[in-house]
Short mmCIF file of C-alpha atoms in Angstrom, two decimals:
data_model
loop_
_atom_site.label_atom_id
_atom_site.label_comp_id
_atom_site.label_asym_id
_atom_site.label_seq_id
_atom_site.Cartn_x
_atom_site.Cartn_y
_atom_site.Cartn_z
CA GLN A 18 -23.27 -24.12 66.66
CA GLN A 19 -25.81 -23.06 69.12
CA GLN A 20 -28.59 -23.38 66.68
CA VAL A 21 -31.37 -26.02 66.18
CA LYS A 22 -32.60 -26.59 62.69
CA GLN A 23 -36.26 -27.53 62.50
CA SER A 24 -38.13 -28.60 59.50
CA PRO A 25 -40.78 -28.56 57.88
CA GLN A 26 -42.10 -24.93 58.54
CA SER A 27 -45.50 -26.25 58.09
CA LEU A 28 -47.25 -29.47 57.88
CA ILE A 29 -50.60 -30.52 56.76
CA VAL A 30 -51.87 -33.99 57.59
CA GLN A 31 -55.14 -36.00 57.43
CA LYS A 32 -56.89 -37.05 60.49
CA GLY A 33 -55.55 -40.53 61.34
CA GLY A 34 -52.16 -40.03 59.56
CA ILE A 35 -48.55 -39.77 61.01
CA SER A 36 -47.14 -36.31 61.57
CA ILE A 37 -43.39 -36.02 61.25
CA ILE A 38 -41.24 -33.30 62.36
CA ASN A 39 -37.57 -33.13 62.23
CA CYS A 40 -34.66 -31.29 64.05
CA ALA A 41 -31.16 -31.30 63.73
CA TYR A 42 -28.24 -29.71 65.74
CA GLU A 43 -24.45 -29.22 65.64
CA ASN A 44 -23.48 -28.66 69.38
CA THR A 45 -22.66 -32.32 70.56
CA ALA A 46 -22.58 -30.94 74.24
CA PHE A 47 -26.29 -30.77 74.09
CA ASP A 48 -27.69 -33.38 76.58
CA TYR A 49 -31.53 -32.56 76.73
CA PHE A 50 -33.92 -32.35 73.78
CA PRO A 51 -37.42 -31.34 74.65
CA TRP A 52 -40.49 -30.66 72.34
CA TYR A 53 -42.83 -27.96 73.20
CA GLN A 54 -46.45 -27.61 71.87
CA GLN A 55 -48.23 -24.29 71.49
CA PHE A 56 -51.74 -23.49 70.93
CA PRO A 57 -52.78 -20.25 69.41
CA GLY A 58 -53.15 -17.55 72.27
CA LYS A 59 -51.27 -19.67 74.57
CA GLY A 60 -47.62 -20.40 75.75
CA PRO A 61 -45.82 -23.14 74.78
CA ALA A 62 -46.01 -26.48 77.15
CA LEU A 63 -43.69 -29.21 77.26
CA LEU A 64 -45.01 -32.17 75.43
CA ILE A 65 -42.08 -34.74 75.61
CA ALA A 66 -38.44 -34.87 76.08
CA ILE A 67 -35.48 -37.18 75.64
CA ARG A 68 -31.92 -37.70 76.59
CA PRO A 69 -29.22 -38.80 74.34
CA ASP A 70 -28.63 -41.94 76.35
CA VAL A 71 -31.84 -43.45 74.62
CA SER A 72 -32.86 -43.74 70.97
CA GLU A 73 -36.69 -43.58 71.59
CA LYS A 74 -39.25 -42.38 73.90
CA LYS A 75 -42.75 -42.98 73.66
CA GLU A 76 -45.61 -41.26 75.43
CA GLY A 77 -49.07 -42.22 74.24
CA ARG A 78 -49.30 -41.17 70.59
CA PHE A 79 -46.25 -38.97 70.69
CA THR A 80 -42.81 -40.46 70.06
CA ILE A 81 -39.38 -38.83 69.90
CA SER A 82 -36.56 -40.76 67.97
CA PHE A 83 -32.87 -39.48 68.45
CA ASN A 84 -29.93 -40.38 66.33
CA LYS A 85 -26.94 -39.16 68.31
CA SER A 86 -24.68 -40.13 65.34
CA ALA A 87 -26.59 -38.00 62.92
CA LYS A 88 -27.00 -35.29 65.56
CA GLN A 89 -30.89 -35.47 64.51
CA PHE A 90 -34.07 -36.01 66.40
CA SER A 91 -37.67 -36.31 65.37
CA LEU A 92 -41.29 -36.14 66.76
CA HIS A 93 -43.81 -38.64 65.59
CA ILE A 94 -47.59 -38.09 66.28
CA MET A 95 -49.32 -41.20 65.42
CA ASP A 96 -53.26 -41.31 64.65
CA SER A 97 -52.97 -37.49 64.36
CA GLN A 98 -56.12 -35.59 65.63
CA PRO A 99 -57.53 -32.17 64.73
CA GLY A 100 -56.89 -31.17 68.20
CA ASP A 101 -53.22 -31.84 67.76
CA SER A 102 -53.11 -28.84 65.29
CA ALA A 103 -50.66 -26.33 67.02
CA THR A 104 -46.96 -25.07 66.69
CA TYR A 105 -44.43 -27.72 67.71
CA PHE A 106 -41.05 -26.55 68.69
CA CYS A 107 -37.93 -28.73 69.16
CA ALA A 108 -35.21 -27.49 71.64
CA ALA A 109 -31.94 -28.42 73.18
CA SER A 110 -29.84 -27.31 75.89
CA VAL A 111 -26.53 -28.31 77.88
CA GLY A 112 -27.18 -28.87 81.38
CA GLN A 113 -28.30 -25.91 83.44
CA GLY A 114 -28.13 -23.84 80.33
CA ASN A 115 -30.73 -22.01 78.45
CA LEU A 116 -32.92 -23.94 76.05
CA ILE A 117 -32.24 -23.20 72.45
CA PHE A 118 -35.54 -23.55 70.19
CA GLY A 119 -36.08 -24.57 66.74
CA LYS A 120 -37.96 -22.02 64.55
CA GLY A 121 -41.27 -23.93 64.91
CA THR A 122 -43.66 -26.06 62.87
CA LYS A 123 -47.16 -25.25 62.28
CA LEU A 124 -49.36 -28.49 62.12
CA SER A 125 -52.71 -28.67 60.82
CA VAL A 126 -54.71 -31.85 61.14
CA LYS A 127 -57.43 -32.02 58.55
CA PRO A 128 -60.84 -33.87 59.73
CA ASP B 25 -54.70 -21.27 89.85
CA THR B 26 -52.64 -19.85 86.96
CA ALA B 27 -48.81 -21.05 87.45
CA VAL B 28 -47.39 -18.49 85.52
CA SER B 29 -49.23 -15.08 85.10
CA GLN B 30 -48.22 -12.13 83.23
CA THR B 31 -50.09 -8.68 82.70
CA PRO B 32 -51.18 -7.15 80.65
CA LYS B 33 -52.21 -9.80 78.11
CA TYR B 34 -52.38 -7.04 75.18
CA LEU B 35 -50.70 -3.74 75.12
CA VAL B 36 -50.99 -1.23 72.25
CA THR B 37 -48.74 1.92 72.37
CA GLN B 38 -47.09 4.61 70.62
CA MET B 39 -43.43 4.63 69.45
CA GLY B 40 -41.05 6.30 71.75
CA ASN B 41 -43.41 5.42 75.07
CA ASP B 42 -42.12 3.45 77.94
CA LYS B 43 -44.10 0.33 79.19
CA SER B 44 -43.74 -2.42 81.67
CA ILE B 45 -44.95 -6.10 81.59
CA LYS B 46 -45.31 -7.90 85.04
CA CYS B 47 -44.78 -11.60 85.66
CA GLU B 48 -45.50 -13.93 88.58
CA GLN B 49 -45.27 -17.57 89.16
CA ASN B 50 -46.68 -19.45 92.09
CA LEU B 51 -44.77 -22.77 91.28
CA GLY B 52 -41.79 -21.86 94.04
CA HIS B 53 -39.11 -22.14 91.16
CA ASP B 54 -35.92 -20.40 91.45
CA THR B 55 -35.50 -19.42 87.89
CA MET B 56 -37.51 -17.11 85.78
CA TYR B 57 -37.18 -16.09 82.10
CA TRP B 58 -38.37 -13.68 79.47
CA TYR B 59 -38.63 -14.87 75.96
CA LYS B 60 -39.73 -12.87 72.80
CA GLN B 61 -41.74 -14.52 70.02
CA ASP B 62 -41.75 -12.57 66.87
CA SER B 63 -44.27 -12.48 63.99
CA LYS B 64 -42.78 -15.87 62.43
CA LYS B 65 -43.41 -17.51 65.90
CA PHE B 66 -39.18 -17.68 66.65
CA LEU B 67 -38.88 -17.96 70.31
CA LYS B 68 -35.55 -16.29 71.73
CA ILE B 69 -34.44 -15.94 75.31
CA MET B 70 -33.86 -12.38 76.45
CA PHE B 71 -33.34 -12.58 79.98
CA SER B 72 -32.86 -15.15 82.80
CA TYR B 73 -32.92 -14.75 86.52
CA ASN B 74 -32.10 -17.00 89.33
CA ASN B 75 -33.05 -16.24 92.92
CA LYS B 76 -33.22 -12.44 91.83
CA GLU B 77 -30.01 -12.56 90.31
CA LEU B 78 -29.32 -12.11 86.33
CA ILE B 79 -27.88 -15.01 84.84
CA ILE B 80 -28.46 -14.58 81.21
CA ASN B 81 -28.54 -11.29 79.39
CA GLU B 82 -28.70 -11.98 75.57
CA THR B 83 -28.19 -9.47 73.03
CA VAL B 84 -30.86 -7.31 73.84
CA PRO B 85 -31.05 -3.55 73.43
CA ASN B 86 -30.45 -1.68 76.75
CA ARG B 87 -33.86 -0.13 76.39
CA PHE B 88 -34.90 -3.33 77.80
CA SER B 89 -34.41 -3.55 81.40
CA PRO B 90 -35.68 -6.67 83.66
CA LYS B 91 -36.42 -6.29 87.41
CA SER B 92 -37.00 -9.05 89.80
CA PRO B 93 -38.01 -7.91 93.36
CA ASP B 94 -38.26 -11.42 94.79
CA LYS B 95 -37.89 -14.86 93.23
CA ALA B 96 -41.66 -15.26 92.31
CA HIS B 97 -41.65 -11.96 90.38
CA LEU B 98 -39.80 -10.80 87.18
CA ASN B 99 -40.89 -7.64 85.46
CA LEU B 100 -39.84 -6.40 82.12
CA HIS B 101 -39.74 -2.64 81.42
CA ILE B 102 -39.13 -1.24 77.97
CA ASN B 103 -38.15 2.33 77.24
CA SER B 104 -38.41 4.52 74.16
CA LEU B 105 -40.56 1.67 72.26
CA GLU B 106 -39.75 0.89 68.75
CA LEU B 107 -41.66 -0.48 65.92
CA GLY B 108 -39.63 -3.65 65.87
CA ASP B 109 -40.48 -4.39 69.46
CA SER B 110 -43.82 -5.40 68.53
CA ALA B 111 -44.05 -9.25 69.35
CA VAL B 112 -45.39 -11.43 72.02
CA TYR B 113 -43.45 -11.66 75.39
CA PHE B 114 -43.41 -14.76 77.24
CA CYS B 115 -42.38 -15.06 80.73
CA ALA B 116 -41.42 -18.54 81.80
CA SER B 117 -39.94 -20.25 85.01
CA SER B 118 -38.36 -23.48 85.88
CA GLN B 119 -36.58 -25.26 88.83
CA VAL B 120 -33.16 -25.54 87.98
CA THR B 121 -31.25 -28.74 89.19
CA LEU B 122 -27.53 -29.74 89.31
CA ARG B 123 -28.51 -31.69 85.95
CA ASP B 124 -30.45 -29.40 83.74
CA THR B 125 -32.67 -26.57 83.18
CA GLY B 126 -35.69 -28.53 83.72
CA GLU B 127 -39.43 -27.99 82.37
CA LEU B 128 -40.07 -24.37 81.35
CA PHE B 129 -43.58 -23.31 82.47
CA PHE B 130 -44.67 -20.46 80.37
CA GLY B 131 -47.32 -17.62 81.03
CA GLU B 132 -49.83 -16.90 78.13
CA GLY B 133 -47.90 -14.24 76.79
CA SER B 134 -48.37 -10.54 76.41
CA ARG B 135 -48.72 -9.22 72.73
CA LEU B 136 -47.28 -5.79 72.46
CA THR B 137 -47.96 -3.72 69.48
CA VAL B 138 -46.12 -0.48 68.70
CA LEU B 139 -47.84 1.95 66.46
#
């Protein structure tokens, strides 16, 4: 019940396309859902986050869509660029509890 | 100025040896963590310290011992290294509020290879 299931494991998108990464969870007590971006040789860094009281949050080309009833949330990257090529992790936590990470999606954006 | 710095960046050692990884954060955060990232990129929390006190200790062999001399430092000591300990170890910090854990700030990782 503490798991966060992430798909796909890898994704190849053409430059300018839309990248979509999905996550699902079981624990309805989760109340914080961040996405982290990790470039090779670097630590993960927070990209965008959402709380369950909103269904969507947009920051530039990055949007989180949240479906509370389905217990799913997704990351959309519009106009994907080669510089977006990285591994993306969804995560979830309850209050002050530790973050539970999904298994990651390796995104490659082809020029 | 690096917010979360960890040393060494690379560590190659023989099975059975003991090694340490050091971490320092200059963000003034109260909480520090160690995460392990395996070859499949899976990120798993190992330990969490809040103001030098152990908060989370996930199912980790007792060969792994964290030590926090002050709230800006969290070191990881590993005894009797095994092949399966090969991974990238990330230190992170956050400012925990009444509401949530807050943003995690990660170091650049320490790649441990056990031969």
